[in-house]
CSV table of C-alpha atoms and ligand atoms in Angstrom, one decimal:
chain,number,residue,atom,x,y,z
A,1,MET,CA,-42.9,156.2,235.3
A,2,ILE,CA,-45.9,157.2,233.2
A,3,SER,CA,-48.3,160.1,233.5
A,4,ILE,CA,-52.1,159.8,233.5
A,5,VAL,CA,-54.8,162.4,233.9
A,6,LEU,CA,-56.9,162.0,237.1
A,7,ASN,CA,-59.9,164.3,237.3
A,8,ASP,CA,-58.1,166.8,235.0
A,9,GLU,CA,-54.8,166.8,236.9
A,10,VAL,CA,-51.7,165.1,235.6
A,11,VAL,CA,-50.5,162.4,238.0
A,12,THR,CA,-47.3,160.3,237.7
A,13,VAL,CA,-47.5,156.6,238.5
A,14,SER,CA,-45.2,153.7,238.2
A,15,ILE,CA,-45.5,151.4,235.2
A,16,GLY,CA,-47.8,148.5,236.0
A,17,THR,CA,-50.0,150.4,238.5
A,18,SER,CA,-53.5,149.1,238.7
A,19,LEU,CA,-56.6,151.4,238.9
A,20,VAL,CA,-57.1,150.3,242.5
A,21,LYS,CA,-53.5,151.3,243.4
A,22,VAL,CA,-53.9,154.7,241.8
A,23,LEU,CA,-56.9,155.4,244.0
A,24,GLU,CA,-55.1,154.1,247.1
A,25,HIS,CA,-52.1,156.4,246.4
A,26,GLN,CA,-54.4,159.3,246.1
A,27,ALA,CA,-56.1,158.4,249.4
A,28,ILE,CA,-59.4,158.1,247.6
A,29,GLU,CA,-62.0,156.1,249.6
A,30,LEU,CA,-62.7,153.1,247.4
A,31,ASP,CA,-66.2,152.5,248.8
A,32,ALA,CA,-67.3,156.0,247.9
A,33,VAL,CA,-66.5,156.4,244.2
A,34,ALA,CA,-67.2,155.1,240.7
A,35,LEU,CA,-64.6,155.4,238.0
A,36,ALA,CA,-64.5,156.0,234.2
A,37,LEU,CA,-61.3,155.2,232.3
A,38,ASN,CA,-61.1,157.0,228.9
A,39,ALA,CA,-64.9,157.7,229.0
A,40,GLU,CA,-65.8,154.1,229.9
A,41,VAL,CA,-67.1,153.2,233.3
A,42,VAL,CA,-65.1,150.4,234.9
A,43,PRO,CA,-67.0,148.2,237.4
A,44,LYS,CA,-65.4,148.1,240.8
A,45,SER,CA,-64.7,144.4,240.5
A,46,ARG,CA,-62.3,145.1,237.5
A,47,TRP,CA,-60.2,147.8,239.2
A,48,PRO,CA,-57.5,145.5,240.5
A,49,HIS,CA,-57.1,143.9,237.1
A,50,ILE,CA,-56.7,147.0,234.9
A,51,VAL,CA,-53.2,148.5,234.6
A,52,CYS,CA,-52.8,152.2,233.7
A,53,GLN,CA,-51.3,153.2,230.4
A,54,GLN,CA,-49.5,156.4,229.5
A,55,ASP,CA,-52.0,159.3,229.0
A,56,ASP,CA,-55.0,157.4,230.4
A,57,LYS,CA,-57.8,159.7,231.4
A,58,LEU,CA,-59.4,158.7,234.7
A,59,ASP,CA,-62.5,160.3,236.1
A,60,VAL,CA,-63.3,159.4,239.7
A,61,PHE,CA,-66.7,160.6,241.0
A,62,SER,CA,-69.2,159.9,243.8
A,63,VAL,CA,-72.8,159.0,243.5
A,64,VAL,CA,-75.3,161.9,243.5
A,65,ALA,CA,-78.5,160.7,245.0
A,66,GLY,CA,-80.6,163.9,245.6
A,67,GLY,CA,-83.5,165.0,243.7
B,1,MET,CA,-104.3,156.8,216.0
B,2,ALA,CA,-105.2,160.1,214.3
B,3,LEU,CA,-104.7,163.4,216.1
B,4,THR,CA,-107.6,165.8,216.7
B,5,ASP,CA,-107.4,169.2,215.0
B,6,GLN,CA,-106.8,170.8,218.4
B,7,ALA,CA,-104.0,168.3,219.3
B,8,PHE,CA,-102.4,169.1,215.9
B,9,MET,CA,-102.4,172.8,216.7
B,10,GLN,CA,-101.3,172.4,220.3
B,11,TYR,CA,-98.3,170.2,219.5
B,12,SER,CA,-97.5,171.7,216.1
B,13,ARG,CA,-94.0,172.8,217.1
B,14,GLN,CA,-93.2,169.2,218.1
B,15,ILE,CA,-94.9,167.7,215.1
B,16,LEU,CA,-92.8,169.9,212.8
B,17,LEU,CA,-89.7,168.0,213.9
B,18,PRO,CA,-89.2,165.1,211.4
B,19,GLU,CA,-88.1,163.0,214.4
B,20,VAL,CA,-91.6,163.5,215.9
B,21,GLY,CA,-94.2,164.1,213.2
B,22,GLU,CA,-97.8,163.0,213.6
B,23,HIS,CA,-96.7,159.4,214.1
B,24,GLY,CA,-94.4,160.4,217.0
B,25,GLN,CA,-97.0,162.7,218.6
B,26,SER,CA,-99.6,159.9,218.5
B,27,ARG,CA,-97.0,157.6,220.0
B,28,LEU,CA,-96.5,160.0,222.9
B,29,SER,CA,-100.2,160.2,223.5
B,30,GLN,CA,-100.3,156.4,223.9
B,31,SER,CA,-97.3,156.3,226.3
B,32,HIS,CA,-97.4,155.6,230.0
B,33,VAL,CA,-94.6,157.0,232.2
B,34,LEU,CA,-94.1,156.3,235.8
B,35,ILE,CA,-92.4,159.0,237.9
B,36,VAL,CA,-91.0,157.9,241.2
B,37,GLY,CA,-90.6,160.9,243.5
B,38,VAL,CA,-92.4,164.2,243.0
B,39,GLY,CA,-89.8,166.6,244.4
B,40,GLY,CA,-87.6,169.0,242.4
B,41,LEU,CA,-86.9,166.5,239.6
B,42,GLY,CA,-90.4,164.9,239.5
B,43,ASN,CA,-92.2,168.3,239.5
B,44,LEU,CA,-90.6,169.5,236.3
B,45,ALA,CA,-90.1,166.2,234.5
B,46,ALA,CA,-93.8,165.5,235.0
B,47,GLN,CA,-94.8,168.9,233.8
B,48,TYR,CA,-92.7,168.7,230.7
B,49,LEU,CA,-94.0,165.3,229.8
B,50,ALA,CA,-97.6,166.2,230.4
B,51,ALA,CA,-97.2,169.4,228.4
B,52,ALA,CA,-95.6,167.4,225.5
B,53,GLY,CA,-98.7,165.3,225.2
B,54,VAL,CA,-97.6,162.1,227.0
B,55,GLY,CA,-101.0,160.3,227.4
B,56,ARG,CA,-100.6,158.8,230.8
B,57,ILE,CA,-98.4,159.6,233.8
B,58,SER,CA,-98.4,157.9,237.2
B,59,LEU,CA,-96.9,159.8,240.1
B,60,ILE,CA,-95.8,158.2,243.3
B,61,ASP,CA,-94.6,159.9,246.4
B,62,GLY,CA,-95.5,159.6,250.1
B,63,ASP,CA,-93.9,162.8,251.1
B,64,ARG,CA,-95.6,166.0,252.2
B,65,ILE,CA,-94.9,169.5,250.9
B,66,GLU,CA,-92.7,171.7,253.1
B,67,ARG,CA,-91.8,175.3,252.8
B,68,SER,CA,-88.1,174.5,252.1
B,69,ASN,CA,-89.3,172.7,248.9
B,70,LEU,CA,-90.8,175.8,247.2
B,71,PRO,CA,-87.6,177.2,245.6
B,72,ARG,CA,-87.3,174.1,243.3
B,73,GLN,CA,-90.6,172.3,243.4
B,74,LEU,CA,-92.3,174.8,241.2
B,75,LEU,CA,-95.8,173.3,241.0
B,76,PHE,CA,-96.2,173.9,244.7
B,77,THR,CA,-97.0,177.2,246.5
B,78,SER,CA,-97.4,178.1,250.2
B,79,ASP,CA,-101.1,177.2,249.9
B,80,ASP,CA,-100.1,173.6,249.3
B,81,LEU,CA,-98.0,173.1,252.5
B,82,GLY,CA,-98.7,169.8,254.2
B,83,GLY,CA,-100.3,168.3,251.1
B,84,ASN,CA,-99.1,165.0,249.6
B,85,LYS,CA,-96.7,165.8,246.7
B,86,ALA,CA,-98.1,163.2,244.2
B,87,ASP,CA,-101.7,164.3,244.9
B,88,VAL,CA,-101.1,168.0,244.6
B,89,ALA,CA,-98.9,167.7,241.5
B,90,ALA,CA,-101.5,165.4,239.9
B,91,GLN,CA,-104.4,167.9,240.5
B,92,LYS,CA,-102.4,170.8,239.1
B,93,LEU,CA,-101.2,169.0,236.1
B,94,MET,CA,-104.6,167.6,235.3
B,95,ARG,CA,-106.1,171.1,235.3
B,96,ALA,CA,-103.4,172.4,233.0
B,97,TYR,CA,-103.0,169.5,230.6
B,98,ARG,CA,-106.4,168.0,229.8
B,99,ASP,CA,-105.0,165.4,227.3
B,100,CYS,CA,-102.9,163.7,230.0
B,101,HIS,CA,-104.4,161.1,232.3
B,102,ILE,CA,-102.6,161.4,235.6
B,103,HIS,CA,-102.8,158.8,238.4
B,104,CYS,CA,-101.2,159.4,241.8
B,105,TYR,CA,-100.1,157.0,244.4
B,106,GLN,CA,-99.9,158.8,247.8
B,107,HIS,CA,-97.3,156.5,249.3
B,108,TYR,CA,-93.7,155.7,248.9
B,109,LEU,CA,-92.6,153.0,246.4
B,110,THR,CA,-91.7,149.9,248.4
B,111,ALA,CA,-91.0,146.3,247.4
B,112,ASP,CA,-94.6,145.5,248.7
B,113,SER,CA,-96.4,148.3,246.9
B,114,ALA,CA,-94.4,147.7,243.7
B,115,ALA,CA,-96.7,145.0,242.3
B,116,THR,CA,-99.8,147.4,242.3
B,117,VAL,CA,-97.8,150.1,240.7
B,118,PHE,CA,-96.0,148.1,238.0
B,119,ASN,CA,-98.5,145.5,237.1
B,120,ASN,CA,-101.0,147.8,235.5
B,121,ARG,CA,-103.1,145.4,233.4
B,122,TYR,CA,-104.6,148.1,231.2
B,123,HIS,CA,-101.8,150.5,230.8
B,124,ALA,CA,-98.3,148.9,230.7
B,125,ILE,CA,-95.5,151.2,231.7
B,126,ASP,CA,-93.3,152.3,228.9
B,127,LEU,CA,-90.7,154.3,231.0
B,128,VAL,CA,-89.8,154.7,234.6
B,129,LEU,CA,-88.3,158.0,235.7
B,130,ASP,CA,-86.2,157.9,238.9
B,131,CYS,CA,-86.8,161.3,240.5
B,132,SER,CA,-86.2,160.1,244.1
B,133,ASP,CA,-84.0,161.7,246.6
B,134,ASN,CA,-82.1,158.9,248.3
B,135,PHE,CA,-79.8,156.0,247.4
B,136,ALA,CA,-81.9,153.2,248.8
B,137,ALA,CA,-84.9,154.3,246.7
B,138,ARG,CA,-82.7,154.5,243.6
B,139,GLN,CA,-81.5,151.0,244.1
B,140,LEU,CA,-85.1,149.8,244.5
B,141,VAL,CA,-86.3,151.6,241.4
B,142,ASN,CA,-83.4,150.1,239.4
B,143,GLN,CA,-84.3,146.6,240.6
B,144,LEU,CA,-88.0,147.0,239.8
B,145,ALA,CA,-87.3,148.4,236.3
B,146,ILE,CA,-85.2,145.3,235.6
B,147,GLU,CA,-87.8,142.9,237.0
B,148,HIS,CA,-90.5,144.5,234.9
B,149,LYS,CA,-88.3,145.0,231.8
B,150,VAL,CA,-88.9,148.7,231.6
B,151,THR,CA,-86.4,151.3,230.6
B,152,LEU,CA,-85.1,153.4,233.5
B,153,VAL,CA,-84.2,157.0,233.2
B,154,SER,CA,-82.4,158.1,236.3
B,155,ALA,CA,-81.6,161.7,237.2
B,156,SER,CA,-80.1,163.2,240.3
B,157,ALA,CA,-78.8,166.5,241.6
B,158,ALA,CA,-77.2,167.8,244.8
B,159,HIS,CA,-74.8,170.6,245.5
B,160,PHE,CA,-73.6,171.6,242.0
B,161,GLN,CA,-73.5,168.0,240.7
B,162,GLY,CA,-76.0,166.3,238.5
B,163,GLN,CA,-76.1,162.9,236.9
B,164,LEU,CA,-78.3,161.3,234.3
B,165,LEU,CA,-78.4,157.9,232.8
B,166,SER,CA,-80.8,155.5,231.1
B,167,VAL,CA,-80.6,151.7,231.0
B,168,ASN,CA,-82.5,148.8,229.6
B,169,GLN,CA,-81.4,145.2,229.9
B,170,GLN,CA,-83.3,144.0,226.9
B,171,ILE,CA,-82.1,146.6,224.4
B,172,SER,CA,-78.6,147.3,225.8
B,173,PRO,CA,-77.5,144.4,228.2
B,174,ASP,CA,-73.8,145.2,227.9
B,175,THR,CA,-74.1,148.5,229.6
B,176,GLY,CA,-75.6,147.0,232.7
B,177,CYS,CA,-77.7,148.7,235.3
B,178,TYR,CA,-77.6,151.4,238.0
B,179,HIS,CA,-76.3,148.8,240.5
B,180,CYS,CA,-73.4,147.9,238.2
B,181,LEU,CA,-72.3,151.6,238.4
B,182,TYR,CA,-73.2,152.2,242.0
B,183,PRO,CA,-73.2,149.0,244.1
B,184,SER,CA,-75.7,149.2,247.0
B,185,ASP,CA,-73.0,148.8,249.6
B,186,MET,CA,-71.1,151.9,248.6
B,187,SER,CA,-71.0,154.9,250.9
B,188,VAL,CA,-73.1,157.9,250.0
B,189,SER,CA,-72.8,161.3,251.5
B,190,GLN,CA,-74.7,163.7,249.3
B,191,THR,CA,-78.4,164.4,249.4
B,192,CYS,CA,-80.2,167.7,249.0
B,193,GLN,CA,-81.0,167.7,252.7
B,194,THR,CA,-77.4,167.6,253.7
B,195,VAL,CA,-75.5,169.6,251.1
B,196,GLY,CA,-78.1,172.0,249.6
B,197,VAL,CA,-78.9,172.7,246.0
B,198,LEU,CA,-80.0,175.6,243.8
B,199,GLY,CA,-83.4,175.2,242.1
B,200,PRO,CA,-82.2,175.5,238.5
B,201,MET,CA,-79.5,172.9,239.2
B,202,VAL,CA,-82.3,170.4,239.9
B,203,GLY,CA,-84.4,171.9,237.0
B,204,SER,CA,-81.5,171.4,234.5
B,205,LEU,CA,-81.3,167.7,235.3
B,206,ALA,CA,-85.1,167.4,235.3
B,207,SER,CA,-85.2,169.0,231.8
B,208,MET,CA,-82.5,166.7,230.5
B,209,GLN,CA,-84.4,163.8,232.0
B,210,ALA,CA,-87.6,164.8,230.3
B,211,LEU,CA,-85.8,165.4,227.0
B,212,MET,CA,-84.1,162.0,227.2
B,213,SER,CA,-87.5,160.4,228.0
B,214,LEU,CA,-89.2,161.9,225.0
B,215,ASN,CA,-86.3,160.8,222.8
B,216,LEU,CA,-86.6,157.2,224.2
B,217,LEU,CA,-90.4,157.1,223.8
B,218,LEU,CA,-90.1,158.3,220.2
B,219,THR,CA,-87.4,155.8,219.3
B,220,HIS,CA,-88.4,152.7,221.2
B,221,ASP,CA,-88.8,149.9,218.6
B,222,ALA,CA,-89.6,152.6,216.1
B,223,THR,CA,-87.0,151.3,213.6
B,224,ALA,CA,-89.4,148.9,212.1
B,225,GLU,CA,-92.1,151.5,211.5
B,226,LEU,CA,-90.0,154.2,209.9
B,227,PRO,CA,-88.9,154.3,206.2
B,228,PRO,CA,-85.2,153.4,205.7
B,229,ILE,CA,-84.2,157.0,204.8
B,230,ALA,CA,-85.7,158.4,208.0
B,231,VAL,CA,-83.8,155.7,210.0
B,232,GLN,CA,-80.5,156.8,208.4
B,233,SER,CA,-81.0,160.5,209.0
B,234,ARG,CA,-82.5,160.2,212.4
B,235,CYS,CA,-80.3,162.0,215.0
B,236,MET,CA,-82.0,160.1,217.8
B,237,ASP,CA,-81.4,156.5,218.4
B,238,SER,CA,-82.4,154.9,221.7
B,239,ARG,CA,-79.2,152.8,221.6
B,240,GLN,CA,-77.1,155.9,221.6
B,241,LEU,CA,-78.7,157.3,224.7
B,242,LEU,CA,-79.1,154.1,226.6
B,243,GLY,CA,-76.1,153.0,228.6
B,244,GLN,CA,-74.5,156.4,228.8
B,245,LEU,CA,-73.8,158.3,232.0
B,246,TYR,CA,-73.9,162.1,231.8
B,247,ARG,CA,-72.5,164.2,234.6
B,248,PHE,CA,-73.1,167.9,234.8
B,249,ASP,CA,-71.1,170.3,237.0
B,250,GLY,CA,-73.3,173.3,237.5
B,251,ALA,CA,-70.5,175.5,239.0
B,252,LYS,CA,-68.0,174.9,236.1
B,253,PHE,CA,-70.7,174.3,233.5
B,254,THR,CA,-69.2,171.2,232.1
B,255,TRP,CA,-70.9,168.0,230.9
B,256,ARG,CA,-69.0,164.7,230.9
B,257,GLN,CA,-70.1,161.5,229.2
B,258,ALA,CA,-69.0,157.9,229.9
B,259,THR,CA,-70.3,154.6,228.6
B,260,LEU,CA,-71.7,152.4,231.3
B,261,ALA,CA,-70.4,148.8,231.6
B,262,ARG,CA,-72.1,145.7,233.0
B,263,ASP,CA,-70.5,144.3,236.1
B,264,PRO,CA,-70.4,140.5,235.5
B,265,ASP,CA,-70.7,140.1,239.3
B,266,CYS,CA,-73.7,142.5,239.7
B,267,THR,CA,-76.3,140.9,242.0
B,268,VAL,CA,-79.2,142.8,240.5
B,269,CYS,CA,-79.1,142.6,236.6
B,270,ARG,CA,-77.3,139.2,236.7
B,271,VAL,CA,-80.3,137.5,238.4
B,272,HIS,CA,-82.6,138.7,235.6
B,273,GLU,CA,-80.4,137.8,232.8
B,274,ARG,CA,-82.3,137.0,229.6
C,301,LIG,ZN1,-76.2,145.4,237.2
């Protein structure tokens, strides 16, 4: 197991867990969020292909459209 | 273009900044900014840019002023209720800032009306500010900014969350576009109508949007015109601002920054690849 930081909270995941799996485990609706990994936005099409590393910092956020 | 004595006095606190100077002030006076949406963001962003001496501002909004707008759309008062937002804002700003030419379009930006707005033969648009209040409009503004090769500065606010980003496919293609970050098929829940917002929350984002816009106007292709030392010491570089997403939490008072990334599968910026 490795630990990552998801929106400021430490979360433990198995080695080899992809970004998309992390979101699924956390019951986060994939269609409603964008994601930054270590302060770099990762386009949604890349989520299944990127595997979490120890101490990765994940920020998951929704679009804000108001003005 | 030389500044008049009056302009020199009026903008002296800006001109004092080495990053602005007379050259920068003159550049602002020759700039044309399009502001899409004249609600909470558009009101304040337009006022700051007009007050800073931006020479030409086009405002576009089909919406009418309602009483519930007054806590955050500070150009409007109860005497203006029912008026068109772009029209009323343009009249007030023209009265207050005589150096600024303000044009208003009293309709919403649509794919059909875009040609008239963007293809201004006499005054090319230097910057588009997305100050709209819904996801569909934001997607359209992004698409049009890419089509017309104009830098987009997009700000938004709802609840205690605010977001700000700027993109330009010519200067910073690797950081992609608004659609790379937020594909148009994603589900969106927050708007000011459904979740509420405090006036200064919108105002904070509008101020940052105006500040980013001034930075971008001052640094766009400025490198060639500045002496080398000035280039080195310049704290502003359009490439540092472009392609960054800034998120503000107005309840916790935290700012977060992330670098945007181009989605190779994006259907919007891929089509217009250089
Ligand atoms: Zn894109």
